[in-house]
Coordinates of N, CA and C and ligand atoms in Angstrom, one line a residue:
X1 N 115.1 7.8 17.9 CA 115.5 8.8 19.0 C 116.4 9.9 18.4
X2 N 116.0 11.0 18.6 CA 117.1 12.6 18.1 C 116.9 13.1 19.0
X3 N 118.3 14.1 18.9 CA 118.6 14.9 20.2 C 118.8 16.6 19.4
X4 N 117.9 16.9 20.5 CA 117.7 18.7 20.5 C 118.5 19.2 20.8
X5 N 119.0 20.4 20.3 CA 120.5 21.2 20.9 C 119.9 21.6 22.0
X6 N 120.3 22.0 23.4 CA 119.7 23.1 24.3 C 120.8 23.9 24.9
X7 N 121.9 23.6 24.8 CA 123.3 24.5 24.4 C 124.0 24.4 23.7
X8 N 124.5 24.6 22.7 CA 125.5 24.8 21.6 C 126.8 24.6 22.0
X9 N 128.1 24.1 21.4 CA 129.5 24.1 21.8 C 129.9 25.4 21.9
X10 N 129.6 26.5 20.8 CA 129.8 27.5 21.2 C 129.6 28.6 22.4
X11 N 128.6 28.3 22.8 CA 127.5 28.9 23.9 C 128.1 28.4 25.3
X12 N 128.6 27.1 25.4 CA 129.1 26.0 26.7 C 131.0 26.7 27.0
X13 N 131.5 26.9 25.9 CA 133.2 27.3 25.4 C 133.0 28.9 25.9
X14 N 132.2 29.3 25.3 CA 132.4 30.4 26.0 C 132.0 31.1 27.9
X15 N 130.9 30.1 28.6 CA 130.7 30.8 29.5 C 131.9 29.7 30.3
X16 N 132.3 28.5 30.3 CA 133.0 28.0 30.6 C 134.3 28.5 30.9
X17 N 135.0 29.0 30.0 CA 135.8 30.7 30.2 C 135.6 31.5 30.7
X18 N 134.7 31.6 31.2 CA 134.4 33.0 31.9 C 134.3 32.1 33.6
X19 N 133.5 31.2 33.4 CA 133.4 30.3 35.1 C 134.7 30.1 35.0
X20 N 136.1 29.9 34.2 CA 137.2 29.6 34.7 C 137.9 30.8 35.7
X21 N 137.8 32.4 34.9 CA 138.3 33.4 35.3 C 137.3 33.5 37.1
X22 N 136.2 33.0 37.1 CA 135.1 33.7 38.1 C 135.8 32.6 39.1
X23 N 136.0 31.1 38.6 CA 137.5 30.5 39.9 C 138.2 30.9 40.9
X24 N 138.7 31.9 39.5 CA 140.2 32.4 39.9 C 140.2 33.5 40.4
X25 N 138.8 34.2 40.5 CA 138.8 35.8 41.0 C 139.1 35.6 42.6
X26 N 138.3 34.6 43.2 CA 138.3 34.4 44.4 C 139.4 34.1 45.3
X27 N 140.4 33.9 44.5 CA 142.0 33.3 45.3 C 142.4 34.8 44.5
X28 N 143.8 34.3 44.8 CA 145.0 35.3 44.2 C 145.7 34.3 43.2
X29 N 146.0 35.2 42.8 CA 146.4 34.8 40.8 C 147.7 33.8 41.2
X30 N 148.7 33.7 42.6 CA 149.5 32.5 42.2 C 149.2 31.3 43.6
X31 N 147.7 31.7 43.9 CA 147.2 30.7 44.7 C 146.5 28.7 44.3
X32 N 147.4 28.0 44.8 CA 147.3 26.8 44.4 C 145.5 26.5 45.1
X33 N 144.8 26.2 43.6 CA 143.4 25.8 43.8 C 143.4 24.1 43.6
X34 N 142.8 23.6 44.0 CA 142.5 22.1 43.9 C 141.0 21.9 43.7
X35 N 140.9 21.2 42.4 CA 140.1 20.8 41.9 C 139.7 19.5 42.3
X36 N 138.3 18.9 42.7 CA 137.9 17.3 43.0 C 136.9 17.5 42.2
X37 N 136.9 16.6 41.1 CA 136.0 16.4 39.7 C 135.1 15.2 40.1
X38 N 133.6 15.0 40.0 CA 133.0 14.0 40.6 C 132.7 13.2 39.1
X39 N 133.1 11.9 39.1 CA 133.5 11.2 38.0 C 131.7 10.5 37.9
X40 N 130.8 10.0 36.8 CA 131.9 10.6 35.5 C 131.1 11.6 34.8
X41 N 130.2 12.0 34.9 CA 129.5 13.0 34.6 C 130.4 14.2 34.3
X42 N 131.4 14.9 35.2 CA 132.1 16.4 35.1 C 133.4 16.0 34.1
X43 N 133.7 14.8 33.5 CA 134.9 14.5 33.0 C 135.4 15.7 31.8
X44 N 134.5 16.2 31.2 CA 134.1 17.0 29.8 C 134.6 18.4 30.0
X45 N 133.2 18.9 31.1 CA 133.7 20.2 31.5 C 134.9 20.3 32.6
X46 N 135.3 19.6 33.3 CA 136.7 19.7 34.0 C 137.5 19.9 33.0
X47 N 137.8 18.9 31.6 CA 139.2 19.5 30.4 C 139.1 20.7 29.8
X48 N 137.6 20.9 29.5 CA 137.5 22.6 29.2 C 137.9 23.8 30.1
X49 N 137.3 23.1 31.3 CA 137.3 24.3 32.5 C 138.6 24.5 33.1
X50 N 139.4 23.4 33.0 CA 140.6 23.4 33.3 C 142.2 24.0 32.2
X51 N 141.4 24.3 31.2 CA 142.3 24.3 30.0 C 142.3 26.5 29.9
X52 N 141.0 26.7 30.7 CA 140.6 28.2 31.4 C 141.1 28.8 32.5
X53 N 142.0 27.8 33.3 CA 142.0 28.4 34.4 C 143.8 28.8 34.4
X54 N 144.4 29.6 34.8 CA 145.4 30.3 35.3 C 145.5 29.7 36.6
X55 N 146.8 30.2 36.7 CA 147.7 30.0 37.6 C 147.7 28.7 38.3
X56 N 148.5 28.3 39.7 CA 148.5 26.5 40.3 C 147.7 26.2 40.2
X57 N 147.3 24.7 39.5 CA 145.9 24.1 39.9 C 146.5 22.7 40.0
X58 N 145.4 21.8 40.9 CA 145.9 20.2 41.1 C 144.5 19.6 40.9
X59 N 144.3 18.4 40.7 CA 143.2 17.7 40.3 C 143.1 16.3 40.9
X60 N 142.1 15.9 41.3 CA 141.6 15.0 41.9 C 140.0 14.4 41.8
X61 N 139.8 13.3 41.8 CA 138.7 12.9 40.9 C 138.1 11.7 42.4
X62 N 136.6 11.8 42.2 CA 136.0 11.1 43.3 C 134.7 10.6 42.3
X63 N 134.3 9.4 42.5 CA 132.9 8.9 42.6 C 132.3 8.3 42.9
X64 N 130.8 8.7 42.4 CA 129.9 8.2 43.7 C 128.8 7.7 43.3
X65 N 127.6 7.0 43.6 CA 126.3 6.6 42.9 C 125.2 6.7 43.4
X66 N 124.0 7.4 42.7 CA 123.3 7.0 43.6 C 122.1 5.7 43.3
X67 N 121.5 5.2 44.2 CA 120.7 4.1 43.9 C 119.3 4.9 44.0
X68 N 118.2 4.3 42.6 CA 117.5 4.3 42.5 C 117.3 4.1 40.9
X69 N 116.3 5.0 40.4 CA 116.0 4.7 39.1 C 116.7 5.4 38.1
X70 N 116.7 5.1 37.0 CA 118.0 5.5 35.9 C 118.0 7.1 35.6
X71 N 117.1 8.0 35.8 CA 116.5 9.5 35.8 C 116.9 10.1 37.1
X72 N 116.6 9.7 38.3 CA 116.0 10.2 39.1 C 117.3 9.8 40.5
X73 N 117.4 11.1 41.3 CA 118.2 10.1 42.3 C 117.2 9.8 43.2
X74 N 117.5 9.0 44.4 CA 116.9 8.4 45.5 C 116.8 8.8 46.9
X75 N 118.1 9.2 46.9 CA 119.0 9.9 47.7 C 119.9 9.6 48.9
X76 N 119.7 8.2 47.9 CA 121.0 7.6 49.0 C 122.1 7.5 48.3
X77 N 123.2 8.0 48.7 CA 124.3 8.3 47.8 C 125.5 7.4 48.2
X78 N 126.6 6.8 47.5 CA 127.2 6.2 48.2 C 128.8 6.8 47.3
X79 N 129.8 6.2 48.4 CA 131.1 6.8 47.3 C 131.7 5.3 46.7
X80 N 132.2 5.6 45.7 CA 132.4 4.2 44.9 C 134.2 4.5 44.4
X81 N 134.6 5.7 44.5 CA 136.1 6.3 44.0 C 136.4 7.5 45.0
X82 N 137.1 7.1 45.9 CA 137.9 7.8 46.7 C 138.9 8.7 46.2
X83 N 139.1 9.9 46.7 CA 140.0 10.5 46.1 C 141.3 10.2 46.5
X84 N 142.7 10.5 45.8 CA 144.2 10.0 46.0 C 144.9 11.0 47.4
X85 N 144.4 12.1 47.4 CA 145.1 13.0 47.9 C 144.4 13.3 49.3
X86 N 144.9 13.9 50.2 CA 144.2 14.2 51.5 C 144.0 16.0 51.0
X87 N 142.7 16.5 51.8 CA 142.3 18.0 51.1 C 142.7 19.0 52.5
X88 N 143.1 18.6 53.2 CA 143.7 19.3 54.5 C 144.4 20.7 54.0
X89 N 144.4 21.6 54.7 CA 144.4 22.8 54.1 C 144.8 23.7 52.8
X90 N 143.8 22.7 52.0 CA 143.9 23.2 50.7 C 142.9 24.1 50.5
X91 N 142.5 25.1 49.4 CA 141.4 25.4 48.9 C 141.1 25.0 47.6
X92 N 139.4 24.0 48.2 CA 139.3 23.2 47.2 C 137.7 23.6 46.3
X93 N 137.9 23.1 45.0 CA 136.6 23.1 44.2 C 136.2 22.2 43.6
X94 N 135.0 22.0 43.8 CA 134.2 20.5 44.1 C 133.6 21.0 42.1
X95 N 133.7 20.2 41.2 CA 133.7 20.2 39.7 C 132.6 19.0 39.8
X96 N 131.3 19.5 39.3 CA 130.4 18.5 39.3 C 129.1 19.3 37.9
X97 N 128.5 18.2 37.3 CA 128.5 18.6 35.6 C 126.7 19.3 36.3
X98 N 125.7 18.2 37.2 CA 124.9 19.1 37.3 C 124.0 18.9 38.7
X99 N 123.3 20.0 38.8 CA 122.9 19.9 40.4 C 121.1 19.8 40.4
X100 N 120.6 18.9 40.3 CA 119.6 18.5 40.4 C 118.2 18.4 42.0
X101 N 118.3 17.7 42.3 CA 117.8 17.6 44.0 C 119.0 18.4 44.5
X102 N 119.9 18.3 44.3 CA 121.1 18.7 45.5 C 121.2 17.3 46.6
X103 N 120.7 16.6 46.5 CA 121.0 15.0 47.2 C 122.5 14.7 47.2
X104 N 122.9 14.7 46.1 CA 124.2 14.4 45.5 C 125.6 15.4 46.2
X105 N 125.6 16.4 46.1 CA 126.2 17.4 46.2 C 126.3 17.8 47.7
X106 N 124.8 17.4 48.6 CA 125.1 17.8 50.0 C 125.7 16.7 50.9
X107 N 125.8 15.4 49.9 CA 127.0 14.4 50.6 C 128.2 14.4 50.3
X108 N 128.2 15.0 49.2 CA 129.7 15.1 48.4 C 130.0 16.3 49.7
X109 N 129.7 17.1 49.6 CA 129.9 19.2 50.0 C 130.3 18.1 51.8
X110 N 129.2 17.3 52.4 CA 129.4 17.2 54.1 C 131.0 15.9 54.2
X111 N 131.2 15.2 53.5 CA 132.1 14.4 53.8 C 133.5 14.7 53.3
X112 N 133.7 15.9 51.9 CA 134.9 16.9 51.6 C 134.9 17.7 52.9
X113 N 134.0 18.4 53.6 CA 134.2 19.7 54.5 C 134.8 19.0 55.7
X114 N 134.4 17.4 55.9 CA 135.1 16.5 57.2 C 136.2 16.8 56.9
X115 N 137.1 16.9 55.8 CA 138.2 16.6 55.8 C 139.0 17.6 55.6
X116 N 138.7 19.0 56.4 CA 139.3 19.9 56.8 C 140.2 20.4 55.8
X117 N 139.7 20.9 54.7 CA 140.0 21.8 53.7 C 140.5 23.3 54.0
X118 N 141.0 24.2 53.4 CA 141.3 25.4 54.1 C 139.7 26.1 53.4
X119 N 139.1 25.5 52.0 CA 137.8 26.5 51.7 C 137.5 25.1 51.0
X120 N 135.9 25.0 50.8 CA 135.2 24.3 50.2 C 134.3 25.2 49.7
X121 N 134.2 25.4 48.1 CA 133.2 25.9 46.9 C 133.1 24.7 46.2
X122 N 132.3 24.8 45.6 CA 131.5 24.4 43.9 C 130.9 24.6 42.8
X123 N 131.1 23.8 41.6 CA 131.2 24.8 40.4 C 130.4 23.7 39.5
X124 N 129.6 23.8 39.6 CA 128.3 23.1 38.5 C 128.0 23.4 37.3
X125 N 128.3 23.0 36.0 CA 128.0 23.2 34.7 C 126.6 23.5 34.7
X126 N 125.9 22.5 35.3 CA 124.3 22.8 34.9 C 123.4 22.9 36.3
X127 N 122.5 23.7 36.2 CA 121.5 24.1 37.5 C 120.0 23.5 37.0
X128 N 119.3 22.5 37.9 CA 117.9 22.5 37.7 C 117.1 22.8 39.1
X129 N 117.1 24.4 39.4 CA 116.6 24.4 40.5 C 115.0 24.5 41.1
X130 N 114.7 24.1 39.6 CA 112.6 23.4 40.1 C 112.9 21.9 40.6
X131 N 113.7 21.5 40.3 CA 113.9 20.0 40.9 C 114.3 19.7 42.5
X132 N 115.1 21.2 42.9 CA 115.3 20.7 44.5 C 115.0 20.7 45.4
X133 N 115.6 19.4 46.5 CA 114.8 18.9 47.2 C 115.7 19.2 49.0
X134 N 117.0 19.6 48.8 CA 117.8 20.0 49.5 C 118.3 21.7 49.2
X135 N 118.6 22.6 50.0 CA 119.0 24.0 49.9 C 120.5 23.7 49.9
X136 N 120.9 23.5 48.4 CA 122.5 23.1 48.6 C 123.6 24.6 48.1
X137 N 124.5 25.2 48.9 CA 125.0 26.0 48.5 C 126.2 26.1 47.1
X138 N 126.0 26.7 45.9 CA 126.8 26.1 44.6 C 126.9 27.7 44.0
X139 N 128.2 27.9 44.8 CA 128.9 28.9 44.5 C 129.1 29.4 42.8
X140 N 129.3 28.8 41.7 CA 129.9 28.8 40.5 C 128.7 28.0 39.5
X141 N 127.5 28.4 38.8 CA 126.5 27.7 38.0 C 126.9 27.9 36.2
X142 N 127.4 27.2 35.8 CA 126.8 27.5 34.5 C 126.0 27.9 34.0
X143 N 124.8 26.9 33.5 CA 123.5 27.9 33.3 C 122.2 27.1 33.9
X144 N 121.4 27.3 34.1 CA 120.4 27.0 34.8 C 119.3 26.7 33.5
X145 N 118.9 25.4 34.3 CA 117.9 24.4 33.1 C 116.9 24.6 33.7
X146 N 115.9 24.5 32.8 CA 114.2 23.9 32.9 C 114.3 22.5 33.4
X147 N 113.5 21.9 34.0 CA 113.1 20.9 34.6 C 113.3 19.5 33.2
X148 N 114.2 19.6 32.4 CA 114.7 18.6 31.1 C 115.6 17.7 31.6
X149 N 115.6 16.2 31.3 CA 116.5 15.7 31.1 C 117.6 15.1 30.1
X150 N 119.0 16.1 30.7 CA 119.5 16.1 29.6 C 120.6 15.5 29.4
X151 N 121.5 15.4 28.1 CA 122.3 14.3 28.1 C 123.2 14.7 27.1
X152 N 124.9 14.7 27.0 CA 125.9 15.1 26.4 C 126.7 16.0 27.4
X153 N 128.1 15.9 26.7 CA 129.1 16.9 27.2 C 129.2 15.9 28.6
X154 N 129.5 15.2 28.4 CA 129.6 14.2 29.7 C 128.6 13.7 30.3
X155 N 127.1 14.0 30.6 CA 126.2 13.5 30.8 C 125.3 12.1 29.9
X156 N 125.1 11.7 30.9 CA 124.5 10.7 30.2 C 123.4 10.0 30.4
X157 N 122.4 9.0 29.6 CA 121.5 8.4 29.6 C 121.5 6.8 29.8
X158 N 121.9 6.0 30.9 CA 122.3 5.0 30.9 C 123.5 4.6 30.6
X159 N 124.2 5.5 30.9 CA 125.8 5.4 30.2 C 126.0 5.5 29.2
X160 N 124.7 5.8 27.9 CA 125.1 6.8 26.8 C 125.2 8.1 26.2
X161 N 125.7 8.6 25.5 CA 125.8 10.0 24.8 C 126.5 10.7 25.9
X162 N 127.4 10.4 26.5 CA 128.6 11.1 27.2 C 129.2 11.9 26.1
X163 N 129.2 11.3 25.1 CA 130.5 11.7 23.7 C 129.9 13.3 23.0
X164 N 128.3 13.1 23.4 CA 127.7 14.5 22.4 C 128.6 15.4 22.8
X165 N 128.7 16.4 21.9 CA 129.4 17.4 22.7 C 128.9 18.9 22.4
X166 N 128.0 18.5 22.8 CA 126.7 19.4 23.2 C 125.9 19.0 24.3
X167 N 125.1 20.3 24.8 CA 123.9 19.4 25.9 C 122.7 19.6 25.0
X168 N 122.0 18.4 25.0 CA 120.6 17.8 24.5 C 119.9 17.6 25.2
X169 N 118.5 17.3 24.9 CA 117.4 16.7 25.3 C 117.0 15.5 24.1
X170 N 116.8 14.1 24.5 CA 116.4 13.1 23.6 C 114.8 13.4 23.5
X171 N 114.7 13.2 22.6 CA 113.3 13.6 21.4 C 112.9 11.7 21.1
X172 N 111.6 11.7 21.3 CA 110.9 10.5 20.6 C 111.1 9.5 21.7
X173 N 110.8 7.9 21.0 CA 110.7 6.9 22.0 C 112.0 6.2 21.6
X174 N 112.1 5.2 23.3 CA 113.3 5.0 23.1 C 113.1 3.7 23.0
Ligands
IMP1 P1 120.9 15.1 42.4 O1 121.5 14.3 43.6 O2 119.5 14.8 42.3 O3 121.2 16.6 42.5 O4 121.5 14.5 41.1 C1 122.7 14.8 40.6 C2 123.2 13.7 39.7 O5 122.1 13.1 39.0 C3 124.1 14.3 38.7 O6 125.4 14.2 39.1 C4 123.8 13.4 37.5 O7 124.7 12.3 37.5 C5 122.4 12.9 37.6 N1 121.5 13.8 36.8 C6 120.6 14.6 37.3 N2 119.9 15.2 36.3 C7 120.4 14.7 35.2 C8 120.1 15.0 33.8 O8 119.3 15.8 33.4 N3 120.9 14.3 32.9 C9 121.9 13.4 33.3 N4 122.1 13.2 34.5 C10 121.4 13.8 35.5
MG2 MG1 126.9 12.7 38.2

């Protein structure tokens, strides 16, 4: 099994800095943003994205699973890591590595907005929008993928190659 670059460190470092400033455009420069990182997939780009961003930030981490097959979600999603903090009039940004069906994202986006936020956005490292199956709104994209399954930079393949730190595509049999 080998893995194909399909973004480079270089290529990920740089627009990642630029999604940090495109954050921050939207508040004011000493406005406290709150970050909820959907574990474990965003763990990677939340330290980069967050090492980009200016001014107050707080952090909070939630996860969730879904059931079905090891590729694919199902679309039943369930939460498995509650977050610590209550999001009541904060403005918050939902840090999630990638948006596939949007299954994931429109339970995460409807059970954050219950809990009366001052703003709910989202900021997705990776877009596969031939794959969706829900109209999920995702304010902040990295970069938008071909219909590949990919794996690094926090993503993973059965709980491996989280560590690449690159995004790939696995080549050959497994
Ligand atoms: P969705 O609910 O179909 O949008 O799926 C979102 C979740 O599925 C992501 O948070 C990932 O955990 C996982 N996922 C979807 N596509 C990929 C992929 O290409 N590589 C690794 N994980 C993926
Ligand atoms: Mg995930």
């Amino acid at each position: 099994m080998s893995i194909q670059t399909l973004i480079d460190e270089q290529t990920l470092a740089k627009r990642i800095a630029a999604l940090a400033k495109e954050i921050r455009a939207d508040f004011g420069p000493n406005d406290p943003i709150h970050l909820v990182a959907v574990l474990k997939g965003a763990f990677m780009f939340l330290a980069d994205l967050i090492r980009e961003m200016d001014g107050p930030v707080t952090l909070d981490f939630i996860a969730v699973s879904s059931y079905g097959s090891r590729t694919t979600t199902s679309g039943e999603v369930r939460l498995t890591k509650d977050l610590d903090r209550t999001l009541e009039g904060r403005d918050v940004i939902i840090i999630e590595d990638i948006v596939d069906t949007g299954l994931t994202l429109t339970y995460l986006q409807d059970i954050l907005r219950a809990r009366d936020p001052k703003s709910l956005r989202t900021a997705c490292l990776l877009s596969k929008p031939s794959r969706r199956k829900v109209d999920v709104k995702v304010e902040h994209i990295g970069f938008t993928i071909e219909d590949k399954f990919v794996i690094g930079y926090g993503l993973d393949f059965d709980e491996r190659y989280r560590n690449v730190p690159f995004i790939g595509v696995l080549e050959g049999g497994s």
